[in-house]
C-alpha atoms as a PDB file:
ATOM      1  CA  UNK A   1      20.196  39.019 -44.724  1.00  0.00           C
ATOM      2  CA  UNK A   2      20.186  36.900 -41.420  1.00  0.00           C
ATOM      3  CA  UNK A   3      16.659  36.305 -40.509  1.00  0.00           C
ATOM      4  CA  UNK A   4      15.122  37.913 -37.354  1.00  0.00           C
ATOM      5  CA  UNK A   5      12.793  36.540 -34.733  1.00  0.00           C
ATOM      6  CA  UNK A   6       9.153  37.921 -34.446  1.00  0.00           C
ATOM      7  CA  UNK A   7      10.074  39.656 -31.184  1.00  0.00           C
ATOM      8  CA  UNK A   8      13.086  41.125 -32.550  1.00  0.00           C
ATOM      9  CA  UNK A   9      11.291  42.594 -35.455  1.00  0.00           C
ATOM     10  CA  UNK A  10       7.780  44.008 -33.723  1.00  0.00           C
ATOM     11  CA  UNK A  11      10.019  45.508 -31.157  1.00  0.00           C
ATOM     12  CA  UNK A  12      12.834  46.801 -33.590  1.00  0.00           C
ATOM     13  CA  UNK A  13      12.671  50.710 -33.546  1.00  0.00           C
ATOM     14  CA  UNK A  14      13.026  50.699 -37.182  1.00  0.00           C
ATOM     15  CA  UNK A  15       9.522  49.279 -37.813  1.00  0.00           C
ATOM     16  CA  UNK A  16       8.656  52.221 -35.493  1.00  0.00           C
ATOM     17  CA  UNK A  17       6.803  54.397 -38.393  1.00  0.00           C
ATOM     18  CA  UNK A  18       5.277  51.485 -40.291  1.00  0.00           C
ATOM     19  CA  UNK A  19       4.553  48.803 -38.388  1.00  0.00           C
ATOM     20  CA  UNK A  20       1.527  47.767 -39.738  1.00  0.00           C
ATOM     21  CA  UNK A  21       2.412  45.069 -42.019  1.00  0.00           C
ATOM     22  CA  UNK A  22       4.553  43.156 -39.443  1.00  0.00           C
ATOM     23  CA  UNK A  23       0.883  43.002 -37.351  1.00  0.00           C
ATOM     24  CA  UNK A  24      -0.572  41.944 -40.415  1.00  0.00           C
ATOM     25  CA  UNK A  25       1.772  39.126 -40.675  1.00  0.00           C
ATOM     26  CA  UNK A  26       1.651  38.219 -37.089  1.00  0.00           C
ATOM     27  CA  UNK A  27      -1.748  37.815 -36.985  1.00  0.00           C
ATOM     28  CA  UNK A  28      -2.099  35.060 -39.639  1.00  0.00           C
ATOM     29  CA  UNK A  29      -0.493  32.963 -36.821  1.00  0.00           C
ATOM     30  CA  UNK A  30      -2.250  34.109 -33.810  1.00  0.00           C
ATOM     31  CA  UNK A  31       0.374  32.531 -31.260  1.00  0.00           C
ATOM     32  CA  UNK A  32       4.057  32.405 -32.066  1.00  0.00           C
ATOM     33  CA  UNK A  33       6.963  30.464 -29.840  1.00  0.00           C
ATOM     34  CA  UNK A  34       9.701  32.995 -30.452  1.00  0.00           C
ATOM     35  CA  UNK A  35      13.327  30.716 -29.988  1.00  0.00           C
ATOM     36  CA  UNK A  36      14.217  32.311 -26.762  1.00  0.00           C
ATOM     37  CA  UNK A  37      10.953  30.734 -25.571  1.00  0.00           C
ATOM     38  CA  UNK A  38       8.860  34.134 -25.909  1.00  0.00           C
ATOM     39  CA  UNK A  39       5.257  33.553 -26.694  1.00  0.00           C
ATOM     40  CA  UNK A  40       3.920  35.924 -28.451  1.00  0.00           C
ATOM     41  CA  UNK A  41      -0.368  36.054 -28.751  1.00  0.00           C
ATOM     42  CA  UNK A  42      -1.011  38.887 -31.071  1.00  0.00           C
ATOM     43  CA  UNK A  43      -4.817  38.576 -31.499  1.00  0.00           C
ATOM     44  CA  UNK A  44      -7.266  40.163 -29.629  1.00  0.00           C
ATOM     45  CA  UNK A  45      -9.560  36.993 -28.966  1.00  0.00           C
ATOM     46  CA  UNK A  46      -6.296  35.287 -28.032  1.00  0.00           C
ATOM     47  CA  UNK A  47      -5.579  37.949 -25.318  1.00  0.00           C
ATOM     48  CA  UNK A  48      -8.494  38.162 -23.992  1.00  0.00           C
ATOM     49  CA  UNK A  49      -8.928  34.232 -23.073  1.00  0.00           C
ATOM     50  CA  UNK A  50      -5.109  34.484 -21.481  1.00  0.00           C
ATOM     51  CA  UNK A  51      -6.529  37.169 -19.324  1.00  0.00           C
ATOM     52  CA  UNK A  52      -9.309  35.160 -18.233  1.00  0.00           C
ATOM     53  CA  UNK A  53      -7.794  31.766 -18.144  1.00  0.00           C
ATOM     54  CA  UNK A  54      -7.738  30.889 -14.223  1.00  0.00           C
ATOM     55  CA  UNK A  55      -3.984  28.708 -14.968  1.00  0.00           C
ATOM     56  CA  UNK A  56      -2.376  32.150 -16.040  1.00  0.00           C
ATOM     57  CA  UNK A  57      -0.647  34.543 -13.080  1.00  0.00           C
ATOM     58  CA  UNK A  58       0.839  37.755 -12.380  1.00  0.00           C
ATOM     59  CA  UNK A  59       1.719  36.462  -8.984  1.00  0.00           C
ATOM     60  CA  UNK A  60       4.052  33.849  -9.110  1.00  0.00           C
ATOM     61  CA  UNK A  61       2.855  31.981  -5.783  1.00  0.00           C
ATOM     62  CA  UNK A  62      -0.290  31.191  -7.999  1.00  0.00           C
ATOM     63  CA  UNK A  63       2.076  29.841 -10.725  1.00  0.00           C
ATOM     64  CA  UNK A  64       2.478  25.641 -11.123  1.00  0.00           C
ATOM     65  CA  UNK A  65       4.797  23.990  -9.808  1.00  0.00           C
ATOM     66  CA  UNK A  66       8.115  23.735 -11.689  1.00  0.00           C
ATOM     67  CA  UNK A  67       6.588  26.811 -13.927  1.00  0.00           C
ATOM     68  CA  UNK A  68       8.816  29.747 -15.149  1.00  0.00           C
ATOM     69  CA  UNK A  69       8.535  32.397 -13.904  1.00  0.00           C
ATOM     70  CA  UNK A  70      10.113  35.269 -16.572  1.00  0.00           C
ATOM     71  CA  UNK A  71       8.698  38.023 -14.597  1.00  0.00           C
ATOM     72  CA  UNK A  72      10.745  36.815 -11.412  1.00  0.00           C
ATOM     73  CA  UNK A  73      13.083  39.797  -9.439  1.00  0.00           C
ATOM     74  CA  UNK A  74      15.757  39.297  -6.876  1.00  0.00           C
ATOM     75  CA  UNK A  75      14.169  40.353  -4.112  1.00  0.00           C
ATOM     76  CA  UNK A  76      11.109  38.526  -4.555  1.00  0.00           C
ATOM     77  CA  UNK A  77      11.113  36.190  -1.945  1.00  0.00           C
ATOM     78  CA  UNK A  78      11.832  38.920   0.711  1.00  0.00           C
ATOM     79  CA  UNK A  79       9.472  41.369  -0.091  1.00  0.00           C
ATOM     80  CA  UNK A  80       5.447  40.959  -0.809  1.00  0.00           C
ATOM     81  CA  UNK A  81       4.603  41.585  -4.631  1.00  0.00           C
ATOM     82  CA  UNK A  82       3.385  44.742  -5.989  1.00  0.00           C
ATOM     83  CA  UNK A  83       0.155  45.072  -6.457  1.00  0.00           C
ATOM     84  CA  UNK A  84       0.603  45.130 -10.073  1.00  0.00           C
ATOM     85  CA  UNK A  85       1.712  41.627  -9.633  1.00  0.00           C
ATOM     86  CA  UNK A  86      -1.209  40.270  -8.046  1.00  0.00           C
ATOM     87  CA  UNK A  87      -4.009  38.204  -9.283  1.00  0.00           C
ATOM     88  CA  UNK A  88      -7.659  39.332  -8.537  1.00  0.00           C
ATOM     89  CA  UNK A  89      -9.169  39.602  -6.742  1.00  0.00           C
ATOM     90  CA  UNK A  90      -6.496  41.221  -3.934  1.00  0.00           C
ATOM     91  CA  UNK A  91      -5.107  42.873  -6.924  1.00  0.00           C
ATOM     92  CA  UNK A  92      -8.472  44.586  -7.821  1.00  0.00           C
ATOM     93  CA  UNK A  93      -8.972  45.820  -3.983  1.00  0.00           C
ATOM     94  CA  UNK A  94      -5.334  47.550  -4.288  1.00  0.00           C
ATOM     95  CA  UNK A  95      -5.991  48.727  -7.305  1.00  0.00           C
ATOM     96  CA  UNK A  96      -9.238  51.128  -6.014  1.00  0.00           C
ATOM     97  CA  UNK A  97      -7.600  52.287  -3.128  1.00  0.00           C
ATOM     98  CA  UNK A  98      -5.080  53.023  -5.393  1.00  0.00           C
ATOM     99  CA  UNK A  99      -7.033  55.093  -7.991  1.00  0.00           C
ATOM    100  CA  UNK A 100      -9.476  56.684  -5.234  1.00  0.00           C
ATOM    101  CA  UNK A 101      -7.630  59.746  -4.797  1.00  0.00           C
ATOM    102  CA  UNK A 102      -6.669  60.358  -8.896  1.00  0.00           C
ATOM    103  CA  UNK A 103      -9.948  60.211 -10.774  1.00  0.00           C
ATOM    104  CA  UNK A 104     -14.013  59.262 -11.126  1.00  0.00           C
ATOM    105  CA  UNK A 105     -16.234  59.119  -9.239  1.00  0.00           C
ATOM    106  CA  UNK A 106     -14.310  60.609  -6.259  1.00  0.00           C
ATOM    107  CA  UNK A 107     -12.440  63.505  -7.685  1.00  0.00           C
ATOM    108  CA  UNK A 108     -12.166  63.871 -11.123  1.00  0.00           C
ATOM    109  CA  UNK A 109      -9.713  66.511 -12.086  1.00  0.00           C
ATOM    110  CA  UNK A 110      -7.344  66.125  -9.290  1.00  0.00           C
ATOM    111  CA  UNK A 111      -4.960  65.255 -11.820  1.00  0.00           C
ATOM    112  CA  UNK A 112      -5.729  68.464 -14.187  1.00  0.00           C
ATOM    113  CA  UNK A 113      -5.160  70.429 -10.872  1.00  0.00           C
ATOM    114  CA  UNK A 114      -2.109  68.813  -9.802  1.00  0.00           C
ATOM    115  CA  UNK A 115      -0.776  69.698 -13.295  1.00  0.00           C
ATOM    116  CA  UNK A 116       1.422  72.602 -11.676  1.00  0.00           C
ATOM    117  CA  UNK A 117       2.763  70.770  -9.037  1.00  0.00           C
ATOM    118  CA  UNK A 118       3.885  68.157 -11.350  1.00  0.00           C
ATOM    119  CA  UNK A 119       5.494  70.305 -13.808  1.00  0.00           C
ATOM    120  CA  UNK A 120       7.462  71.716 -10.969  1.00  0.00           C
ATOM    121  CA  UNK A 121       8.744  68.706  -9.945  1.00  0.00           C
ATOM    122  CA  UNK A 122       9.610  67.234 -13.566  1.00  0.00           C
ATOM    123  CA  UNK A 123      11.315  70.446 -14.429  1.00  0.00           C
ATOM    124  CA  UNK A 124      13.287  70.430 -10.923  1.00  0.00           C
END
């Protein structure tokens, strides 16, 4: 049996219905350096200081020089970054004009109602 990388095997769709002892294992080593350079952080206290940690970017103008950038597309340099790719606090601004028109506190079941509309188009 050829062994398998930790990204290979947590994303394999055979460990779909059971995957709870792969977690298990990944979590006695909260960070992991796959070979292909992958990191995988697997904890939640791990997570959460990547997500606050000022060095760490969505947008890859905020990255360090020389830094890879594995989220990098084609057109990058041409066009401005979603806003899914941007770093607060310009990415939180998009984000509520965004989400105004779907939900809380501005309209909350705009969504429910635009359930037949939607189903429309999906089944069109």
């Amino acid at each position: 049996m050829t062994s398998t990388s930790p990204v290979q095997r947590v994303t394999d769709p055979a460990a779909r219905p059971d995957p709870y002892p792969i977690y298990a294992e990944l979590r006695r080593t909260p960070v992991l350096r796959d070979e292909s350079g992958v990191h995988l952080v697997t904890t939640y206290w791990e997570i959460r200081d990547l997500l606050q940690d000022p060095r760490i970017s969505s947008d890859s103008r905020n990255l360090a020089p020389g830094a890879s950038n594995l989220l990098a597309e084609a057109d990058e340099a041409t066009l401005p970054p979603s806003f899914i790719r941007l770093d607060p606090p310009e990415h939180d601004r998009l984000r509520r004009l965004a989400m105004r028109p779907f939900g809380p506190p501005h309209s909350p079941r705009r969504i429910h109602d635009m359930h037949g509309e939607l189903t429309a188009i999906v089944t069109d």
